[in-house]
mmCIF file of C-alpha atoms in Angstrom:
data_model
loop_
_atom_site.group_PDB
_atom_site.id
_atom_site.type_symbol
_atom_site.label_atom_id
_atom_site.label_comp_id
_atom_site.label_asym_id
_atom_site.label_seq_id
_atom_site.Cartn_x
_atom_site.Cartn_y
_atom_site.Cartn_z
ATOM 1 C CA MET A 1 -7.369 -50.400 3.282
ATOM 2 C CA GLY A 2 -8.620 -49.358 6.871
ATOM 3 C CA TYR A 3 -11.553 -49.561 9.146
ATOM 4 C CA THR A 4 -13.298 -46.652 10.999
ATOM 5 C CA THR A 5 -16.015 -46.947 13.447
ATOM 6 C CA THR A 6 -17.745 -43.485 14.053
ATOM 7 C CA PRO A 7 -21.127 -41.764 14.407
ATOM 8 C CA ALA A 8 -22.746 -40.502 11.245
ATOM 9 C CA LEU A 9 -25.994 -38.890 10.375
ATOM 10 C CA VAL A 10 -27.663 -40.315 7.220
ATOM 11 C CA LEU A 11 -28.129 -37.022 4.808
ATOM 12 C CA HIS A 12 -29.332 -38.548 1.431
ATOM 13 C CA ARG A 13 -29.654 -41.373 -0.718
ATOM 14 C CA THR A 14 -28.848 -41.942 -4.498
ATOM 15 C CA ARG A 15 -29.806 -44.504 -6.820
ATOM 16 C CA TYR A 16 -26.493 -45.550 -8.461
ATOM 17 C CA SER A 17 -27.298 -48.581 -10.463
ATOM 18 C CA ASP A 18 -29.834 -51.132 -10.275
ATOM 19 C CA ARG A 19 -27.954 -53.173 -7.548
ATOM 20 C CA TYR A 20 -26.514 -50.269 -5.692
ATOM 21 C CA SER A 21 -27.591 -46.911 -3.930
ATOM 22 C CA ILE A 22 -25.144 -44.190 -2.775
ATOM 23 C CA VAL A 23 -25.904 -43.150 0.830
ATOM 24 C CA HIS A 24 -24.239 -40.023 1.809
ATOM 25 C CA LEU A 25 -23.367 -39.768 5.344
ATOM 26 C CA TYR A 26 -21.683 -36.929 7.421
ATOM 27 C CA SER A 27 -19.673 -38.613 10.343
ATOM 28 C CA ARG A 28 -18.015 -37.188 13.365
ATOM 29 C CA GLU A 29 -14.949 -38.187 12.854
ATOM 30 C CA ILE A 30 -14.277 -38.144 8.785
ATOM 31 C CA GLY A 31 -16.717 -35.840 8.023
ATOM 32 C CA TYR A 32 -18.708 -36.199 4.760
ATOM 33 C CA VAL A 33 -18.623 -39.933 3.226
ATOM 34 C CA GLY A 34 -20.337 -41.472 0.332
ATOM 35 C CA THR A 35 -21.149 -45.335 0.835
ATOM 36 C CA LEU A 36 -22.117 -48.192 -1.469
ATOM 37 C CA VAL A 37 -24.977 -49.732 -0.347
ATOM 38 C CA PRO A 38 -26.721 -52.996 -1.904
ATOM 39 C CA GLU A 39 -30.481 -52.911 -3.000
ATOM 40 C CA THR A 40 -30.918 -56.346 -2.422
ATOM 41 C CA SER A 41 -30.733 -59.480 0.116
ATOM 42 C CA SER A 42 -32.414 -59.444 3.403
ATOM 43 C CA ARG A 43 -29.460 -58.871 5.155
ATOM 44 C CA LYS A 44 -28.715 -55.585 3.279
ATOM 45 C CA ASN A 45 -32.130 -54.319 3.565
ATOM 46 C CA ALA A 46 -31.814 -54.669 7.153
ATOM 47 C CA VAL A 47 -28.882 -52.442 6.859
ATOM 48 C CA ARG A 48 -30.878 -50.021 4.963
ATOM 49 C CA GLU A 49 -33.566 -49.637 7.424
ATOM 50 C CA HIS A 50 -30.966 -47.956 9.762
ATOM 51 C CA LEU A 51 -30.003 -45.746 6.876
ATOM 52 C CA ARG A 52 -33.100 -43.500 6.642
ATOM 53 C CA PRO A 53 -32.553 -39.780 6.011
ATOM 54 C CA LEU A 54 -31.730 -37.967 9.236
ATOM 55 C CA ALA A 55 -31.379 -41.111 11.200
ATOM 56 C CA GLU A 56 -28.079 -41.316 13.509
ATOM 57 C CA VAL A 57 -26.065 -44.461 13.323
ATOM 58 C CA GLU A 58 -22.800 -46.116 14.705
ATOM 59 C CA ILE A 59 -21.318 -47.026 11.585
ATOM 60 C CA THR A 60 -18.200 -49.385 10.572
ATOM 61 C CA LEU A 61 -16.536 -48.158 7.496
ATOM 62 C CA SER A 62 -14.082 -49.684 5.294
ATOM 63 C CA LEU A 63 -12.038 -47.194 3.589
ATOM 64 C CA SER A 64 -9.491 -47.320 0.881
ATOM 65 C CA PRO A 65 -7.296 -44.645 -1.176
ATOM 66 C CA GLN A 66 -8.428 -46.668 -4.343
ATOM 67 C CA ARG A 67 -11.983 -46.132 -4.177
ATOM 68 C CA ASP A 68 -13.971 -42.857 -4.025
ATOM 69 C CA LEU A 69 -16.965 -45.064 -1.870
ATOM 70 C CA ALA A 70 -16.643 -46.264 1.242
ATOM 71 C CA ARG A 71 -18.254 -50.161 2.406
ATOM 72 C CA ILE A 72 -20.173 -50.428 5.276
ATOM 73 C CA GLN A 73 -19.186 -53.426 7.528
ATOM 74 C CA GLU A 74 -21.253 -52.734 10.046
ATOM 75 C CA VAL A 75 -24.207 -50.275 11.049
ATOM 76 C CA HIS A 76 -26.336 -49.649 14.565
ATOM 77 C CA SER A 77 -28.886 -47.250 15.050
ATOM 78 C CA LEU A 78 -28.790 -44.588 17.455
ATOM 79 C CA HIS A 79 -31.293 -42.099 17.131
ATOM 80 C CA PRO A 80 -34.125 -43.138 14.665
ATOM 81 C CA ARG A 81 -36.468 -40.608 13.949
ATOM 82 C CA HIS A 82 -39.649 -41.907 14.411
ATOM 83 C CA ALA A 83 -41.790 -38.535 14.774
ATOM 84 C CA VAL A 84 -41.276 -37.736 11.124
ATOM 85 C CA HIS A 85 -43.783 -41.000 10.464
ATOM 86 C CA THR A 86 -46.590 -39.349 12.813
ATOM 87 C CA ASP A 87 -46.164 -35.847 13.131
ATOM 88 C CA PRO A 88 -46.973 -34.025 9.585
ATOM 89 C CA ALA A 89 -44.980 -30.929 10.396
ATOM 90 C CA LYS A 90 -41.802 -32.929 11.318
ATOM 91 C CA GLY A 91 -42.502 -35.109 8.225
ATOM 92 C CA ALA A 92 -42.387 -31.921 5.649
ATOM 93 C CA GLN A 93 -39.535 -30.442 7.824
ATOM 94 C CA ALA A 94 -37.449 -33.745 7.591
ATOM 95 C CA ILE A 95 -37.958 -33.368 3.577
ATOM 96 C CA PHE A 96 -36.259 -29.908 3.800
ATOM 97 C CA LEU A 97 -33.563 -30.627 6.733
ATOM 98 C CA SER A 98 -32.672 -33.828 4.744
ATOM 99 C CA GLU A 99 -31.708 -31.577 1.450
ATOM 100 C CA PHE A 100 -30.293 -28.820 3.074
ATOM 101 C CA LEU A 101 -27.886 -30.843 5.513
ATOM 102 C CA TYR A 102 -26.578 -32.872 2.223
ATOM 103 C CA ARG A 103 -26.161 -30.035 0.162
ATOM 104 C CA ILE A 104 -24.296 -27.727 2.881
ATOM 105 C CA LEU A 105 -22.508 -30.917 4.363
ATOM 106 C CA SER A 106 -21.339 -32.739 1.224
ATOM 107 C CA THR A 107 -18.993 -29.971 0.363
ATOM 108 C CA THR A 108 -17.382 -30.058 3.965
ATOM 109 C CA GLN A 109 -14.433 -32.400 3.254
ATOM 110 C CA THR A 110 -12.970 -32.082 6.941
ATOM 111 C CA PRO A 111 -14.577 -33.079 10.071
ATOM 112 C CA ASP A 112 -15.773 -30.857 12.628
ATOM 113 C CA GLU A 113 -16.841 -32.498 15.752
ATOM 114 C CA GLU A 114 -18.454 -29.506 17.173
ATOM 115 C CA LEU A 115 -20.486 -29.007 14.187
ATOM 116 C CA TYR A 116 -21.685 -32.672 14.133
ATOM 117 C CA ASP A 117 -22.354 -32.510 17.815
ATOM 118 C CA TYR A 118 -24.428 -29.382 17.331
ATOM 119 C CA ILE A 119 -26.456 -30.666 14.261
ATOM 120 C CA SER A 120 -26.999 -34.117 16.420
ATOM 121 C CA SER A 121 -28.215 -32.581 19.622
ATOM 122 C CA SER A 122 -30.527 -30.174 17.610
ATOM 123 C CA LEU A 123 -32.155 -33.274 15.740
ATOM 124 C CA VAL A 124 -32.663 -35.165 18.937
ATOM 125 C CA LEU A 125 -34.380 -32.064 20.522
ATOM 126 C CA TRP A 126 -36.317 -31.729 17.293
ATOM 127 C CA GLU A 127 -37.540 -35.456 17.522
ATOM 128 C CA GLY A 128 -38.777 -34.675 20.994
ATOM 129 C CA LEU A 129 -40.452 -31.294 20.240
ATOM 130 C CA SER A 130 -44.332 -30.779 21.146
ATOM 131 C CA ARG A 131 -44.352 -27.016 20.592
ATOM 132 C CA GLY A 132 -42.699 -24.413 18.466
ATOM 133 C CA VAL A 133 -42.250 -27.234 15.723
ATOM 134 C CA ALA A 134 -43.567 -24.597 13.113
ATOM 135 C CA ASN A 135 -40.376 -22.563 13.606
ATOM 136 C CA PHE A 136 -37.587 -25.198 14.308
ATOM 137 C CA HIS A 137 -36.229 -25.119 10.798
ATOM 138 C CA LEU A 138 -35.970 -21.259 10.805
ATOM 139 C CA CYS A 139 -34.360 -21.618 14.257
ATOM 140 C CA PHE A 140 -32.156 -24.387 13.007
ATOM 141 C CA LEU A 141 -30.867 -22.402 10.059
ATOM 142 C CA LEU A 142 -30.205 -19.095 12.101
ATOM 143 C CA THR A 143 -28.164 -20.909 14.835
ATOM 144 C CA LEU A 144 -26.215 -22.808 12.394
ATOM 145 C CA LEU A 145 -24.640 -19.838 10.521
ATOM 146 C CA PRO A 146 -21.891 -19.573 13.159
ATOM 147 C CA TYR A 147 -20.624 -23.171 12.295
ATOM 148 C CA PHE A 148 -19.824 -21.786 9.065
ATOM 149 C CA GLY A 149 -18.450 -18.381 10.058
ATOM 150 C CA ILE A 150 -21.224 -16.628 8.592
ATOM 151 C CA ALA A 151 -23.304 -15.125 11.111
ATOM 152 C CA PRO A 152 -24.197 -11.653 10.315
ATOM 153 C CA ASP A 153 -22.993 -8.905 12.101
ATOM 154 C CA LEU A 154 -25.266 -6.153 12.561
ATOM 155 C CA PRO A 155 -24.038 -2.518 12.518
ATOM 156 C CA ASP A 156 -24.449 -0.917 15.734
ATOM 157 C CA ASP A 157 -26.474 2.506 14.933
ATOM 158 C CA GLU A 158 -29.571 3.897 14.428
ATOM 159 C CA ALA A 159 -30.511 3.691 10.753
ATOM 160 C CA ARG A 160 -32.563 0.558 11.467
ATOM 161 C CA GLY A 161 -35.092 2.650 12.836
ATOM 162 C CA CYS A 162 -35.026 5.462 10.070
ATOM 163 C CA GLY A 163 -36.449 3.548 7.282
ATOM 164 C CA TYR A 164 -33.108 1.988 5.895
ATOM 165 C CA CYS A 165 -33.020 -1.466 4.678
ATOM 166 C CA PHE A 166 -30.718 -4.263 6.038
ATOM 167 C CA SER A 167 -28.639 -5.819 2.743
ATOM 168 C CA LEU A 168 -28.035 -9.332 3.331
ATOM 169 C CA GLN A 169 -25.412 -9.183 0.859
ATOM 170 C CA GLU A 170 -23.213 -6.408 2.457
ATOM 171 C CA GLN A 171 -24.373 -6.754 5.953
ATOM 172 C CA CYS A 172 -25.068 -2.905 6.520
ATOM 173 C CA TYR A 173 -28.181 -0.467 6.216
ATOM 174 C CA LEU A 174 -29.050 0.763 3.008
ATOM 175 C CA PRO A 175 -31.075 4.216 2.380
ATOM 176 C CA HIS A 176 -32.731 2.331 -0.389
ATOM 177 C CA ARG A 177 -34.008 -1.015 -0.956
ATOM 178 C CA GLU A 178 -31.802 -3.091 -3.179
ATOM 179 C CA ALA A 179 -31.304 -6.782 -4.507
ATOM 180 C CA TYR A 180 -31.096 -8.996 -1.376
ATOM 181 C CA CYS A 181 -32.365 -6.391 0.987
ATOM 182 C CA LEU A 182 -35.189 -6.258 3.964
ATOM 183 C CA SER A 183 -37.500 -4.129 3.899
ATOM 184 C CA PRO A 184 -37.832 -1.108 6.443
ATOM 185 C CA GLU A 185 -40.397 -3.004 8.051
ATOM 186 C CA GLU A 186 -38.519 -6.153 8.149
ATOM 187 C CA THR A 187 -35.172 -4.714 8.795
ATOM 188 C CA GLN A 188 -36.774 -3.366 12.292
ATOM 189 C CA HIS A 189 -37.756 -6.618 13.353
ATOM 190 C CA LEU A 190 -34.251 -8.409 12.395
ATOM 191 C CA PRO A 191 -32.601 -7.769 15.790
ATOM 192 C CA LEU A 192 -35.490 -9.679 17.456
ATOM 193 C CA PHE A 193 -35.343 -12.808 15.259
ATOM 194 C CA LEU A 194 -31.733 -13.124 15.574
ATOM 195 C CA ARG A 195 -32.174 -13.742 19.366
ATOM 196 C CA MET A 196 -34.437 -16.741 18.527
ATOM 197 C CA SER A 197 -33.261 -19.994 20.229
ATOM 198 C CA TYR A 198 -34.881 -23.465 20.772
ATOM 199 C CA TYR A 199 -36.029 -22.188 23.885
ATOM 200 C CA THR A 200 -37.852 -18.849 22.713
ATOM 201 C CA MET A 201 -38.687 -19.946 18.927
ATOM 202 C CA HIS A 202 -42.339 -21.375 20.498
ATOM 203 C CA GLY A 203 -43.006 -17.465 21.070
ATOM 204 C CA PHE A 204 -42.544 -16.248 17.606
ATOM 205 C CA ALA A 205 -46.131 -16.028 16.288
ATOM 206 C CA TYR A 206 -45.194 -16.098 12.473
ATOM 207 C CA SER A 207 -47.873 -17.121 9.926
ATOM 208 C CA ARG A 208 -47.357 -19.735 7.306
ATOM 209 C CA GLN A 209 -46.830 -16.952 4.892
ATOM 210 C CA GLN A 210 -44.187 -15.175 7.017
ATOM 211 C CA ARG A 211 -42.562 -18.357 7.770
ATOM 212 C CA GLY A 212 -41.678 -18.988 4.100
ATOM 213 C CA VAL A 213 -40.482 -15.205 3.546
ATOM 214 C CA ILE A 214 -38.043 -15.741 6.537
ATOM 215 C CA LEU A 215 -36.917 -19.074 5.121
ATOM 216 C CA ASP A 216 -36.267 -17.550 1.519
ATOM 217 C CA TYR A 217 -34.100 -15.064 3.258
ATOM 218 C CA LEU A 218 -32.043 -17.368 5.155
ATOM 219 C CA LEU A 219 -31.418 -19.402 2.124
ATOM 220 C CA ASP A 220 -30.631 -16.289 0.172
ATOM 221 C CA TYR A 221 -28.056 -15.718 3.044
ATOM 222 C CA TYR A 222 -26.606 -19.080 2.855
ATOM 223 C CA ARG A 223 -25.946 -18.900 -0.907
ATOM 224 C CA LEU A 224 -24.645 -15.279 -1.034
ATOM 225 C CA HIS A 225 -22.194 -16.447 1.777
ATOM 226 C CA LEU A 226 -21.436 -19.993 0.842
ATOM 227 C CA HIS A 227 -20.924 -19.535 -2.948
ATOM 228 C CA SER A 228 -20.985 -23.440 -3.158
ATOM 229 C CA PHE A 229 -24.679 -23.749 -1.532
ATOM 230 C CA PRO A 230 -27.209 -24.196 -4.570
ATOM 231 C CA GLN A 231 -30.828 -23.990 -4.817
ATOM 232 C CA LEU A 232 -32.897 -26.519 -3.086
ATOM 233 C CA LYS A 233 -35.067 -28.664 -4.940
ATOM 234 C CA CYS A 234 -37.567 -29.707 -1.935
ATOM 235 C CA LEU A 235 -39.071 -25.944 -1.476
ATOM 236 C CA PRO A 236 -42.035 -26.586 -3.705
ATOM 237 C CA ILE A 237 -42.834 -29.589 -2.059
ATOM 238 C CA LEU A 238 -42.071 -28.042 1.610
ATOM 239 C CA ARG A 239 -44.908 -25.472 1.044
ATOM 240 C CA GLN A 240 -47.542 -27.695 -0.412
ATOM 241 C CA LEU A 241 -47.026 -30.026 2.259
ATOM 242 C CA GLY A 242 -47.128 -27.180 4.567
ATOM 243 C CA GLN A 243 -50.714 -26.100 3.246
ATOM 244 C CA SER A 244 -52.239 -29.373 3.690
ATOM 245 C CA ALA A 245 -50.586 -30.571 6.731
ATOM 246 C CA GLU A 246 -49.288 -27.683 8.771
ATOM 247 C CA ARG A 247 -49.494 -27.946 12.549
ATOM 248 C CA GLU A 248 -49.114 -24.984 14.661
ATOM 249 C CA THR A 249 -47.372 -25.941 18.107
ATOM 250 C CA ARG A 250 -46.363 -23.668 20.462
#
């Protein structure tokens, strides 16, 4: 049995039994890890308060080759996410981001400090955002692509302006629209979208419907190029919340 202390992002909580939950973490030092957390007693409840989805903590884990799940010895909050409770737009995005990160990182067995640091710094920026909030999840998914080695490589040709369609699957321009292709009009706007950053996203004046279309394309792209990435269950909830609690902050 060994002990490891590491920064970690809280991804998801799964009910394991009447007495325990599994809290899924992505840590800087050891990558993805599942931890068994008791549901009862005042001390354990204090621990649970630190382990809300998207929170960043410093955690000491007890690891054993004989156990699939780690045990928490100590936990301290590094970056709680207060804005998700006060900002409806961020609250809706938090539901999406926590499931997205859980699904994509739970298959990542090896630690990746560069990936961890990028996600951590992105969420810290998100917590403090006052404009561009509505586009954050799009920009986050876009800028995360290189860390998984699947950033699109746009062909350097003139087909984009000749009514061609960009194929998400083949990463090339096609003369006719097929499955997983952008429309000719969407293809014309693709190079501009790919230049979006956290510092420019407030200038992309998308409607709620346009953001929904872009999000669907991004998730299709992840599924096409990361075959273990599944459909997300939270999308209907995200869209419903977006209709009732959307806040354009640019």
